[in-house]
Coordinates of C-alpha atoms (C1' of nucleotides) in Angstrom, one line a residue:
Chain J
M7 CA 180.1 65.3 171.7
S8 CA 180.1 68.9 172.8
G9 CA 178.3 71.0 170.2
K10 CA 177.0 70.6 166.7
K11 CA 179.7 70.2 164.1
Q12 CA 179.5 73.5 162.2
N13 CA 181.2 74.2 158.9
I14 CA 183.0 77.5 159.6
P15 CA 185.8 78.3 157.2
R16 CA 189.3 77.9 158.5
Y17 CA 190.2 81.5 157.7
R18 CA 187.2 82.7 159.7
Q19 CA 188.3 80.5 162.6
V20 CA 191.8 82.0 162.5
Y21 CA 190.4 85.5 162.3
E22 CA 188.3 84.9 165.4
I23 CA 191.3 83.5 167.3
L24 CA 193.6 86.4 166.4
R25 CA 190.8 88.9 167.1
K26 CA 190.3 87.5 170.5
H27 CA 194.0 87.5 171.2
I28 CA 194.1 91.2 170.3
T29 CA 191.0 92.3 172.2
S30 CA 192.0 90.3 175.3
G31 CA 195.5 91.8 175.4
V32 CA 197.6 88.8 174.4
Y33 CA 198.9 91.2 171.7
R34 CA 199.0 94.9 172.5
E35 CA 199.2 98.1 170.6
G36 CA 202.4 98.2 168.6
D37 CA 203.1 94.5 168.9
M38 CA 204.0 92.5 165.9
L39 CA 201.7 89.6 165.1
P40 CA 203.5 86.3 164.2
S41 CA 204.6 86.3 160.6
E42 CA 202.3 84.8 158.0
N43 CA 204.5 81.7 157.7
D44 CA 204.4 81.3 161.4
L45 CA 200.6 81.5 161.4
C46 CA 200.5 78.9 158.7
Q47 CA 202.5 76.4 160.8
T48 CA 200.6 77.2 164.0
N49 CA 197.2 76.8 162.4
G50 CA 198.1 74.1 159.9
I51 CA 197.0 76.2 156.9
T52 CA 198.6 77.9 153.9
R53 CA 199.5 81.5 153.3
P54 CA 196.5 82.5 151.1
T55 CA 194.2 81.3 153.9
V56 CA 196.2 83.1 156.6
R57 CA 196.0 86.2 154.4
L58 CA 192.2 86.0 154.2
A59 CA 192.1 86.1 158.0
L60 CA 194.6 89.0 158.2
D61 CA 192.7 91.0 155.4
Q62 CA 189.6 90.8 157.6
L63 CA 191.6 92.1 160.6
V64 CA 192.9 95.0 158.6
K65 CA 189.4 95.8 157.3
D66 CA 188.2 95.9 160.9
G67 CA 191.0 98.1 162.0
F68 CA 192.7 95.7 164.4
I69 CA 196.0 95.5 162.5
K70 CA 197.9 97.3 159.8
K71 CA 200.4 95.5 157.6
Q72 CA 203.7 96.7 156.3
Q73 CA 205.6 95.0 153.4
G74 CA 208.9 93.7 154.6
K75 CA 208.1 94.0 158.3
G76 CA 204.9 92.4 159.3
S77 CA 201.5 92.9 160.9
I78 CA 201.3 95.6 163.6
V79 CA 198.5 95.6 166.2
C80 CA 196.6 98.9 166.2
A81 CA 195.2 100.9 169.1
Q82 CA 191.6 100.1 169.8
P83 CA 189.3 103.0 169.1
K84 CA 187.8 104.7 172.1
G85 CA 184.7 106.3 170.4
I86 CA 181.5 104.6 169.5
G87 CA 182.1 102.3 166.6
I88 CA 178.7 102.6 165.1
L89 CA 179.9 103.3 161.6
S90 CA 181.7 100.0 161.2
V91 CA 180.0 96.6 161.0
A92 CA 179.0 95.4 164.5
G93 CA 176.1 96.3 166.6
T94 CA 176.2 99.1 169.1
T95 CA 176.6 96.6 171.9
T96 CA 180.0 95.2 170.8
A97 CA 181.1 98.7 169.8
I98 CA 181.0 100.2 173.3
G99 CA 181.2 97.1 175.4
K100 CA 178.4 95.8 177.5
E101 CA 179.5 97.4 180.8
N102 CA 178.0 100.8 180.5
L103 CA 175.3 100.2 177.9
K104 CA 171.6 99.8 178.7
T105 CA 168.8 99.3 176.3
K106 CA 165.3 100.6 177.0
I107 CA 162.4 99.5 174.9
L108 CA 160.0 102.4 174.1
E109 CA 157.7 100.5 171.8
G110 CA 157.3 97.1 170.2
P111 CA 158.3 94.9 168.7
V112 CA 155.0 95.0 166.9
I113 CA 154.0 94.0 163.4
R114 CA 152.6 96.9 161.3
K115 CA 152.7 98.4 157.8
W116 CA 155.7 100.2 156.4
D117 CA 155.8 103.9 156.4
D118 CA 154.8 105.2 152.9
P119 CA 157.0 106.5 151.5
F120 CA 159.9 104.7 153.2
V121 CA 163.4 106.2 153.3
F122 CA 164.9 103.2 151.3
P123 CA 163.3 101.6 148.3
L124 CA 161.4 98.4 149.3
S125 CA 160.8 95.3 147.2
E126 CA 157.3 94.0 146.6
V127 CA 157.9 91.1 149.0
E128 CA 159.0 93.4 151.7
K129 CA 156.0 95.7 151.2
E130 CA 153.5 92.8 151.3
S131 CA 155.0 91.2 154.4
G132 CA 154.8 94.3 156.6
C133 CA 157.4 95.2 159.1
I134 CA 158.4 94.5 162.7
Y135 CA 158.6 97.9 164.3
M136 CA 160.6 98.7 167.4
E137 CA 161.7 101.9 169.2
R138 CA 164.6 101.8 171.7
V139 CA 166.8 104.1 173.6
R140 CA 170.4 103.2 174.4
L141 CA 171.9 104.7 177.5
V142 CA 175.6 105.0 178.3
N143 CA 176.3 105.7 182.0
N144 CA 172.6 106.1 182.4
K145 CA 172.5 109.0 179.9
P146 CA 170.5 108.6 176.7
L147 CA 172.8 108.4 173.7
F148 CA 170.9 106.8 170.9
Y149 CA 167.3 106.9 169.9
D150 CA 166.9 104.0 167.6
I151 CA 163.9 103.0 165.4
T152 CA 164.2 99.6 163.8
F153 CA 162.2 98.2 160.9
L154 CA 162.6 94.5 160.1
P155 CA 160.8 92.9 157.1
N156 CA 158.3 90.4 158.7
I157 CA 159.7 87.4 156.8
N158 CA 160.6 84.1 158.4
L159 CA 161.2 85.4 162.0
P160 CA 158.9 83.2 164.0
R161 CA 157.9 84.3 167.5
F162 CA 160.1 87.4 167.1
T163 CA 157.6 89.9 168.6
S164 CA 157.3 87.8 171.8
R165 CA 161.0 87.9 172.6
T166 CA 162.7 90.0 175.2
F167 CA 164.9 92.8 173.9
E168 CA 165.5 94.7 177.1
N169 CA 169.3 95.0 177.5
R170 CA 169.9 92.5 174.8
S171 CA 171.7 92.9 171.5
L172 CA 169.4 92.8 168.4
F173 CA 172.4 91.6 166.3
D174 CA 173.0 88.7 168.8
I175 CA 169.4 87.6 168.8
L176 CA 169.2 87.6 165.0
R177 CA 172.5 85.6 164.7
K178 CA 171.9 83.1 167.5
S179 CA 168.1 82.5 167.1
Y180 CA 167.6 83.0 163.4
Q181 CA 171.0 82.5 161.9
V182 CA 170.8 86.0 160.4
K183 CA 174.3 87.6 160.3
V184 CA 175.0 91.2 159.4
T185 CA 177.4 91.5 156.5
G186 CA 177.4 95.2 155.9
G187 CA 175.2 98.0 154.7
E188 CA 174.8 101.6 153.7
Q189 CA 174.1 104.7 155.7
R190 CA 173.4 108.3 155.1
L191 CA 173.8 110.9 157.8
K192 CA 173.2 114.5 158.5
A193 CA 173.1 117.0 161.4
I194 CA 169.6 118.1 162.3
P195 CA 168.0 120.2 165.1
A196 CA 166.3 118.1 167.8
K197 CA 162.6 118.4 168.2
G198 CA 159.6 116.6 169.6
K199 CA 160.2 112.9 170.6
I200 CA 163.9 113.3 169.9
C201 CA 164.3 116.0 172.5
Q202 CA 162.3 113.9 174.9
H203 CA 164.1 110.6 174.4
L204 CA 167.6 112.0 174.1
D205 CA 167.1 114.6 176.9
V206 CA 168.3 117.5 174.8
K207 CA 166.8 121.0 174.2
E208 CA 164.7 121.9 171.2
G209 CA 166.9 122.9 168.3
E210 CA 170.1 121.4 169.7
P211 CA 172.1 119.7 167.0
V212 CA 171.8 115.9 166.9
L213 CA 173.2 113.3 164.4
H214 CA 170.6 111.6 162.2
L215 CA 171.5 108.3 160.6
E216 CA 169.5 106.3 158.2
R217 CA 170.9 102.8 157.7
K218 CA 170.1 99.9 155.5
I219 CA 171.7 96.8 157.0
N220 CA 172.4 93.7 154.8
T221 CA 172.6 90.2 156.0
N222 CA 173.7 86.8 154.9
R223 CA 170.2 86.0 153.8
I224 CA 170.0 87.1 150.2
D225 CA 167.5 89.9 149.7
Y226 CA 167.0 90.2 153.5
S227 CA 167.9 93.6 154.8
F228 CA 166.6 95.6 157.7
Y229 CA 166.5 99.3 158.4
S230 CA 167.3 101.6 161.2
T231 CA 166.7 105.2 161.9
L232 CA 169.0 106.5 164.5
F233 CA 169.4 109.8 166.4
C234 CA 172.5 110.4 168.4
N235 CA 173.4 113.0 171.0
T236 CA 177.0 113.8 170.2
T237 CA 177.7 116.4 172.9
E238 CA 179.6 113.9 175.0
H239 CA 180.5 111.1 172.6
D240 CA 181.7 111.2 169.0
L241 CA 180.8 108.5 166.5
F242 CA 183.9 106.6 165.3
G243 CA 184.6 104.7 162.1
I244 CA 187.4 103.5 159.9
F245 CA 187.4 103.5 156.2
Chain P
M2 CA 206.1 105.6 123.6
S3 CA 203.0 107.1 125.3
G4 CA 203.7 107.3 129.0
K5 CA 206.2 106.0 131.5
K6 CA 206.0 102.3 132.0
Q7 CA 204.5 102.0 135.5
N8 CA 204.3 98.9 137.6
I9 CA 200.6 98.8 138.6
P10 CA 199.5 95.3 139.7
R11 CA 197.2 93.5 137.3
Y12 CA 194.4 93.2 139.8
R13 CA 194.4 96.9 140.2
Q14 CA 194.3 97.5 136.5
V15 CA 191.3 95.2 136.2
Y16 CA 189.6 96.9 139.1
E17 CA 190.0 100.3 137.4
I18 CA 188.6 99.0 134.1
L19 CA 185.6 97.4 135.7
R20 CA 185.0 100.5 137.9
K21 CA 185.1 102.7 134.9
H22 CA 182.7 100.4 133.0
I23 CA 180.3 100.6 135.9
T24 CA 180.5 104.4 136.5
S25 CA 180.3 105.1 132.8
G26 CA 177.2 103.0 132.3
V27 CA 178.5 100.0 130.4
Y28 CA 177.1 97.9 133.2
R29 CA 174.0 99.2 134.9
E30 CA 172.3 98.7 138.2
G31 CA 171.1 95.1 138.4
D32 CA 173.3 93.9 135.6
M33 CA 175.5 90.8 136.0
L34 CA 179.2 91.3 135.6
P35 CA 180.9 88.6 133.4
S36 CA 181.7 85.5 135.5
E37 CA 185.0 85.3 137.1
N38 CA 186.2 82.7 134.6
D39 CA 185.1 85.0 131.7
L40 CA 187.1 87.9 133.3
C41 CA 190.1 85.6 133.5
Q42 CA 190.0 84.9 129.8
T43 CA 189.2 88.5 128.8
N44 CA 192.1 89.9 130.9
G45 CA 194.5 87.0 130.6
I46 CA 194.8 86.4 134.3
T47 CA 193.8 83.7 136.8
R48 CA 190.9 83.6 139.2
P49 CA 192.7 84.6 142.4
T50 CA 193.8 87.8 140.6
V51 CA 190.3 88.5 139.3
R52 CA 188.9 87.9 142.8
L53 CA 191.3 90.5 144.2
A54 CA 189.8 93.1 141.8
L55 CA 186.2 92.0 142.6
D56 CA 186.9 92.1 146.3
Q57 CA 187.9 95.8 146.0
L58 CA 184.7 96.6 144.0
V59 CA 182.6 94.9 146.7
K60 CA 184.4 96.9 149.4
D61 CA 183.7 100.1 147.4
G62 CA 180.1 99.2 147.0
F63 CA 180.0 98.9 143.3
I64 CA 179.0 95.3 143.2
K65 CA 177.6 92.6 145.4
K66 CA 178.4 88.9 144.9
Q67 CA 176.1 85.9 145.3
Q68 CA 177.4 82.4 145.4
G69 CA 176.1 80.3 142.6
K70 CA 174.8 83.3 140.6
G71 CA 177.4 86.0 140.0
S72 CA 178.4 89.6 140.6
I73 CA 175.6 92.1 140.6
V74 CA 176.1 95.7 139.9
C75 CA 174.7 98.0 142.6
A76 CA 173.0 101.3 142.4
Q77 CA 175.4 104.1 142.6
P78 CA 174.8 106.2 145.8
K79 CA 173.4 109.6 145.2
G80 CA 174.7 111.2 148.4
I81 CA 178.2 112.4 149.0
G82 CA 180.5 109.4 149.5
I83 CA 182.8 111.1 151.9
L84 CA 182.8 108.3 154.4
S85 CA 184.3 105.8 152.1
V86 CA 187.8 105.9 150.7
A87 CA 188.2 108.4 147.8
G88 CA 188.4 112.1 147.8
T89 CA 185.4 114.4 147.7
T90 CA 186.0 115.0 144.0
T91 CA 185.5 111.4 142.8
A92 CA 182.7 111.0 145.2
I93 CA 180.4 113.6 143.7
G94 CA 181.8 113.8 140.2
K95 CA 183.7 116.8 138.9
E96 CA 180.8 118.4 137.1
N97 CA 179.2 120.3 139.9
L98 CA 182.1 120.6 142.3
K99 CA 184.2 123.7 142.7
T100 CA 187.0 124.2 145.2
K101 CA 187.9 127.6 146.6
I102 CA 191.1 128.2 148.5
L103 CA 190.6 130.3 151.6
E104 CA 194.1 130.1 152.9
G105 CA 197.4 128.5 152.1
P106 CA 199.0 126.2 151.5
V107 CA 201.4 127.6 154.0
I108 CA 204.0 125.9 156.3
R109 CA 203.4 126.5 160.0
K110 CA 203.4 124.9 163.4
W111 CA 200.9 122.3 164.5
D112 CA 198.0 123.3 166.7
D113 CA 198.9 122.3 170.3
P114 CA 197.1 120.2 171.4
F115 CA 196.2 118.6 168.1
V116 CA 193.0 116.4 167.7
F117 CA 195.1 113.3 166.9
P118 CA 198.3 112.2 168.6
L119 CA 201.4 113.2 166.6
S120 CA 204.7 111.5 166.4
E121 CA 207.9 113.4 167.2
V122 CA 208.9 113.5 163.6
E123 CA 205.6 115.0 162.6
K124 CA 205.8 117.7 165.4
E125 CA 209.3 118.7 164.4
S126 CA 208.6 119.0 160.7
G127 CA 205.7 121.4 161.1
C128 CA 202.6 121.2 158.9
I129 CA 201.3 122.4 155.6
Y130 CA 198.1 124.2 156.4
M131 CA 195.2 124.8 154.0
E132 CA 191.7 126.0 154.2
R133 CA 189.2 125.3 151.4
V134 CA 185.6 125.5 150.7
R135 CA 183.9 123.0 148.3
L136 CA 180.9 124.2 146.5
V137 CA 178.2 122.1 144.8
N138 CA 176.1 124.0 142.3
N139 CA 177.8 127.1 143.6
K140 CA 176.5 126.5 147.1
P141 CA 179.1 125.9 149.9
L142 CA 178.9 122.4 151.2
F143 CA 182.2 121.6 152.9
Y144 CA 184.5 123.8 154.8
D145 CA 187.7 121.8 154.9
I146 CA 190.9 122.4 156.9
T147 CA 193.8 120.2 155.9
F148 CA 197.0 119.5 157.8
L149 CA 199.8 117.7 156.1
P150 CA 203.1 116.8 157.8
N151 CA 205.8 118.8 156.0
I152 CA 207.8 115.7 155.1
N153 CA 209.2 115.1 151.6
L154 CA 206.7 117.1 149.6
P155 CA 208.9 119.4 147.6
R156 CA 207.4 122.6 146.1
F157 CA 204.0 121.7 147.6
T158 CA 203.2 125.2 148.8
S159 CA 203.8 126.6 145.3
R160 CA 201.3 124.4 143.6
T161 CA 197.8 125.3 142.4
F162 CA 194.9 123.7 144.2
E163 CA 192.1 125.8 142.9
N164 CA 189.5 123.3 141.5
R165 CA 191.9 120.4 141.7
S166 CA 191.8 117.3 143.8
L167 CA 194.2 117.1 146.6
F168 CA 194.2 113.3 146.4
D169 CA 195.0 113.4 142.7
I170 CA 197.9 115.8 143.3
L171 CA 199.3 113.7 146.1
R172 CA 199.0 110.5 144.0
K173 CA 200.3 111.8 140.7
S174 CA 203.0 114.2 141.8
Y175 CA 204.2 112.6 145.0
Q176 CA 203.2 108.9 144.6
V177 CA 201.2 109.2 147.8
K178 CA 198.1 107.0 147.7
V179 CA 195.3 107.1 150.3
T180 CA 194.8 103.7 151.7
G181 CA 192.2 104.4 154.5
G182 CA 191.9 106.1 157.7
E183 CA 189.8 106.8 160.7
Q184 CA 187.2 109.5 161.5
R185 CA 185.1 110.8 164.3
L186 CA 182.0 112.8 163.8
K187 CA 179.4 114.8 165.6
A188 CA 176.7 117.3 165.1
I189 CA 177.5 120.8 166.3
P190 CA 175.9 124.3 166.2
A191 CA 177.5 126.5 163.5
K192 CA 179.3 129.7 164.6
G193 CA 181.9 132.2 163.5
K194 CA 183.9 131.2 160.4
I195 CA 181.7 128.1 159.9
C196 CA 178.6 130.2 159.5
Q197 CA 180.5 132.6 157.2
H198 CA 182.0 129.9 154.9
L199 CA 179.1 127.6 154.8
D200 CA 176.5 130.3 154.5
V201 CA 174.4 129.1 157.4
K202 CA 172.9 130.8 160.4
E203 CA 174.4 130.9 163.8
G204 CA 173.4 127.8 165.8
E205 CA 172.3 125.9 162.8
P206 CA 173.3 122.2 163.0
V207 CA 176.3 121.2 160.9
L208 CA 178.3 118.0 160.7
H209 CA 181.8 118.0 162.1
L210 CA 184.3 115.4 161.0
E211 CA 187.8 114.9 162.2
R212 CA 189.7 112.5 159.9
K213 CA 193.1 110.9 160.0
I214 CA 194.0 109.7 156.5
N215 CA 196.6 107.0 156.1
T216 CA 198.7 106.6 152.9
N217 CA 200.9 104.0 151.3
R218 CA 203.9 105.8 152.8
I219 CA 204.4 104.1 156.1
D220 CA 204.0 106.5 159.0
Y221 CA 202.7 109.2 156.7
S222 CA 199.2 110.3 157.5
F223 CA 197.5 113.6 157.1
Y224 CA 194.6 115.2 158.8
S225 CA 191.5 116.9 157.9
T226 CA 188.9 118.9 159.8
L227 CA 185.7 119.1 157.9
F228 CA 182.4 121.0 158.5
C229 CA 179.5 120.1 156.3
N230 CA 176.1 121.7 155.7
T231 CA 173.7 118.8 155.5
T232 CA 170.5 120.6 154.9
E233 CA 170.5 119.8 151.2
H234 CA 172.9 116.8 150.9
D235 CA 173.4 113.8 153.2
L236 CA 176.7 112.1 153.7
F237 CA 176.8 108.6 152.4
G238 CA 178.8 105.6 153.3
I239 CA 178.9 101.8 153.1
F240 CA 180.2 99.5 155.8
Chain E
dC16 C1' 151.4 66.8 133.1
dA17 C1' 153.9 67.5 137.5
dT18 C1' 157.8 66.3 140.1
dT19 C1' 162.3 64.9 140.8
dT20 C1' 166.9 64.3 139.4
dC21 C1' 170.9 65.7 137.4
dA22 C1' 174.3 68.3 134.7
dG23 C1' 176.4 72.5 134.0
dC24 C1' 177.1 76.8 135.3
dT25 C1' 178.3 80.2 139.2
dT26 C1' 181.1 81.8 143.5
dG27 C1' 183.6 80.1 147.9
dT28 C1' 187.5 77.8 150.1
dA29 C1' 192.0 75.9 150.1
dT30 C1' 196.5 74.0 148.6
dT31 C1' 201.0 74.5 146.3
dT32 C1' 204.4 76.9 144.1
dA33 C1' 207.1 80.9 142.5
dC34 C1' 209.0 85.2 142.4
dA35 C1' 209.0 90.4 143.4
dA36 C1' 209.7 94.0 146.6
dG37 C1' 210.6 96.0 151.0
dT38 C1' 213.2 95.8 155.6
dA39 C1' 216.8 95.0 158.8
dA40 C1' 220.8 93.1 160.4
dA41 C1' 224.9 90.5 159.7
dA42 C1' 229.0 90.1 156.9
dT43 C1' 232.2 92.0 154.0
dT44 C1' 235.1 95.5 152.2
dA45 C1' 237.5 99.9 152.0
Chain V
dT13 C1' 236.1 102.1 162.2
dA14 C1' 232.8 103.3 158.7
dA15 C1' 230.5 102.5 154.6
dT16 C1' 228.9 99.0 151.6
dT17 C1' 227.2 94.6 150.2
dT18 C1' 225.0 90.5 151.1
dT19 C1' 221.7 87.6 153.3
dA20 C1' 217.7 86.3 155.4
dC21 C1' 213.7 87.5 156.7
dT22 C1' 209.0 89.9 155.9
dT23 C1' 204.7 90.9 153.0
dG24 C1' 202.9 91.6 147.9
dT25 C1' 201.5 89.6 143.6
dA26 C1' 200.4 85.8 140.6
dA27 C1' 199.8 81.3 138.5
dA28 C1' 197.8 76.6 138.3
dT29 C1' 194.8 73.4 140.4
dA30 C1' 191.1 71.2 143.1
dC31 C1' 187.0 70.5 145.2
dA32 C1' 182.7 72.4 147.9
dA33 C1' 178.5 74.8 147.8
dG34 C1' 174.8 77.3 145.7
dC35 C1' 171.8 78.3 141.6
dT36 C1' 169.3 77.2 137.2
dG37 C1' 167.3 74.9 133.7
dA38 C1' 167.0 70.7 131.0
dA39 C1' 166.2 65.8 131.1
dA40 C1' 164.4 61.8 133.3
dT41 C1' 160.9 59.9 136.0
dG42 C1' 156.4 59.0 138.2

DNA sequence: CATTTCAGCTTGTATTTACAAGTAAAATTA
DNA sequence: TAATTTTACTTGTAAATACAAGCTGAAATG
């Protein structure tokens, strides 16, 4: 036997297949996807199941649907897809992205007060703290401070994060999948560490995001404070 | 008879009812919604239909679901929900929001080049141009420039927009519903008209959004350039 | 009494079936 | 030929049904 027999839903499997076909160029911008009935036959499933897969693709911006015609493949966004669900790494592609660790991961107390309300369990457990800088073409783009509740993440602080995706590590080593979250953002003048890490002048406008990121573990969320230099790249999102 | 007999899908009706119950406080943060089977009985529909309504509520951030337990009502965001689908008006509530028209709506040519690629039809038709300022508690928050393709919107330029929601007018008078869109954002230093309209100092950081907004009319999108003073309010979004 | 088992609830996934509504091209009609 | 109608496709909405999987509390067990 090859791998462990997982129990991934059929609609999820079909979603992954179609997504791969789109990102790898089997279907290109403007192309029609096979009709829902075709996809039923091809994959041996029924229409409601196919539609679950397609709904997800619509939500992620890969296709748009038109009644009476079909599913049309969309252009892939060129910006930085930080606003949609997916880590930074998948959003810009691994080629030009480097991750530098500035601090941590270390276990420490939460900031008090913290930007988002914390449960008692979270407060007691303390947090895993990490500071990173993401560079695109060797220029600093994100200055990212991550806070993870120190709950059931054995040996986390001794792992290597340099040039690795946090989301990937969480998913593959701890079965923690990101399902969504909330964010608030504003434009602020750069100062202090932000200037230093993003290589911008004092007072220069930078984007400031505060994100709460939810996972498949009920009541397990983690938090990220993010500063972004948007002079060269925009942030991109669909809604 | 009261109004015209419209043909709104059942799942959409149920969505509107539940949404109203949540926003008006019938259900409060942390409350459980009735179970899916209860909602079936109450509304005389079946589970797949109920689930369509609930899916939409999840997407909009009103509830979160947990297998084995139920649907839990979420806290309503306090920021400005500009990043999710819905106009600014519904996002902050009508109470404190005023809209001031600075210019238009007038029919004119598109900017060339335009931020988003335009189809030939859009280019030929010209655009309806409008500049507005949104004030919260009488302080300017958004400076909004709207571009609508001049296609099949009779008498649009002679309508009154002062203190009215553009999304509402489009939906009620032209049956144009917003279905989603894409946006790119960055932090920029304020200058010129932006300083003037948002009442901020030259060089002060403001948020700059470029949005393409899709509708239920196929191939009908409109565009919005938005500057936001985020010193007092953040922008809020879920993903 | 403490622990385990189980029954009854919840949401998640999936099938099958049916018809409505929108699109486009073929077939018919003037 | 040109305009109209039909037909055959597409996606959208909806019902009825079934079982899996997760949660909770009551009943049975040690």
